[in-house]
Amino acid sequence: MDIDLIFKIAAIGIIVAVLNQLLVRSGREEQAFMVTLAGLIIVMMVMVQQINDLFALTKALFHF
């Protein structure tokens, strides 16, 4: 696993947390929830791509 992936996920988490706090403090809880949900979906998409690469590597390793 590459260290850049960890930094990318951490950056997304920090940005989402800041936006969430700003929106909650301004009284827009629904939009804060949507920002949090969007951040989660983005991170999950990144992780699915990495898992796909892992399965492709495993398949190539065992010649399936």
mmCIF file of C-alpha atoms in Angstrom:
data_model
loop_
_atom_site.group_PDB
_atom_site.id
_atom_site.type_symbol
_atom_site.label_atom_id
_atom_site.label_comp_id
_atom_site.label_asym_id
_atom_site.label_seq_id
_atom_site.Cartn_x
_atom_site.Cartn_y
_atom_site.Cartn_z
ATOM 1 C CA MET A 1 0.000 0.000 0.000
ATOM 2 C CA ASP A 2 1.294 3.393 -0.952
ATOM 3 C CA ILE A 3 1.662 6.183 1.619
ATOM 4 C CA ASP A 4 0.039 8.609 -0.843
ATOM 5 C CA LEU A 5 -3.218 6.693 -0.496
ATOM 6 C CA ILE A 6 -3.201 7.219 3.259
ATOM 7 C CA PHE A 7 -2.514 10.935 2.830
ATOM 8 C CA LYS A 8 -5.283 11.227 0.238
ATOM 9 C CA ILE A 9 -7.833 9.596 2.538
ATOM 10 C CA ALA A 10 -6.685 11.723 5.475
ATOM 11 C CA ALA A 11 -6.967 14.910 3.397
ATOM 12 C CA ILE A 12 -10.497 14.008 2.332
ATOM 13 C CA GLY A 13 -11.387 13.314 5.956
ATOM 14 C CA ILE A 14 -10.003 16.654 7.155
ATOM 15 C CA ILE A 15 -11.789 18.602 4.413
ATOM 16 C CA VAL A 16 -15.080 16.838 5.113
ATOM 17 C CA ALA A 17 -14.732 17.413 8.864
ATOM 18 C CA VAL A 18 -14.086 21.136 8.410
ATOM 19 C CA LEU A 19 -16.968 21.547 5.975
ATOM 20 C CA ASN A 20 -19.227 19.555 8.271
ATOM 21 C CA GLN A 21 -18.436 21.779 11.253
ATOM 22 C CA LEU A 22 -18.934 24.951 9.222
ATOM 23 C CA LEU A 23 -22.300 23.793 7.946
ATOM 24 C CA VAL A 24 -23.520 22.561 11.328
ATOM 25 C CA ARG A 25 -22.588 25.837 13.017
ATOM 26 C CA SER A 26 -24.440 27.793 10.341
ATOM 27 C CA GLY A 27 -27.574 25.713 10.902
ATOM 28 C CA ARG A 28 -27.453 23.605 7.756
ATOM 29 C CA GLU A 29 -27.443 20.126 9.247
ATOM 30 C CA GLU A 30 -28.932 18.464 6.158
ATOM 31 C CA GLN A 31 -26.183 19.826 3.923
ATOM 32 C CA ALA A 32 -23.563 18.811 6.495
ATOM 33 C CA PHE A 33 -24.917 15.273 6.383
ATOM 34 C CA MET A 34 -24.765 15.275 2.567
ATOM 35 C CA VAL A 35 -21.147 16.490 2.622
ATOM 36 C CA THR A 36 -20.248 13.722 5.068
ATOM 37 C CA LEU A 37 -22.023 11.153 2.923
ATOM 38 C CA ALA A 38 -20.269 12.411 -0.220
ATOM 39 C CA GLY A 39 -16.896 12.184 1.524
ATOM 40 C CA LEU A 40 -17.636 8.635 2.596
ATOM 41 C CA ILE A 41 -18.634 7.661 -0.943
ATOM 42 C CA ILE A 42 -15.446 9.186 -2.377
ATOM 43 C CA VAL A 43 -13.264 7.283 0.098
ATOM 44 C CA MET A 44 -15.162 4.057 -0.591
ATOM 45 C CA MET A 45 -14.624 4.497 -4.344
ATOM 46 C CA VAL A 46 -10.888 4.916 -3.766
ATOM 47 C CA MET A 47 -10.834 1.809 -1.587
ATOM 48 C CA VAL A 48 -12.796 -0.250 -4.122
ATOM 49 C CA GLN A 49 -10.231 0.659 -6.776
ATOM 50 C CA GLN A 50 -7.423 -0.477 -4.469
ATOM 51 C CA ILE A 51 -9.223 -3.741 -3.666
ATOM 52 C CA ASN A 52 -9.732 -4.306 -7.392
ATOM 53 C CA ASP A 53 -5.995 -3.851 -7.938
ATOM 54 C CA LEU A 54 -5.304 -6.302 -5.116
ATOM 55 C CA PHE A 55 -7.557 -8.938 -6.677
ATOM 56 C CA ALA A 56 -5.969 -8.396 -10.094
ATOM 57 C CA LEU A 57 -2.514 -8.837 -8.555
ATOM 58 C CA THR A 58 -3.626 -12.004 -6.748
ATOM 59 C CA LYS A 59 -5.152 -13.363 -9.952
ATOM 60 C CA ALA A 60 -1.954 -12.653 -11.890
ATOM 61 C CA LEU A 61 0.152 -14.171 -9.129
ATOM 62 C CA PHE A 62 -1.718 -17.472 -9.186
ATOM 63 C CA HIS A 63 -2.388 -17.393 -12.963
ATOM 64 C CA PHE A 64 -6.185 -17.696 -12.773
#
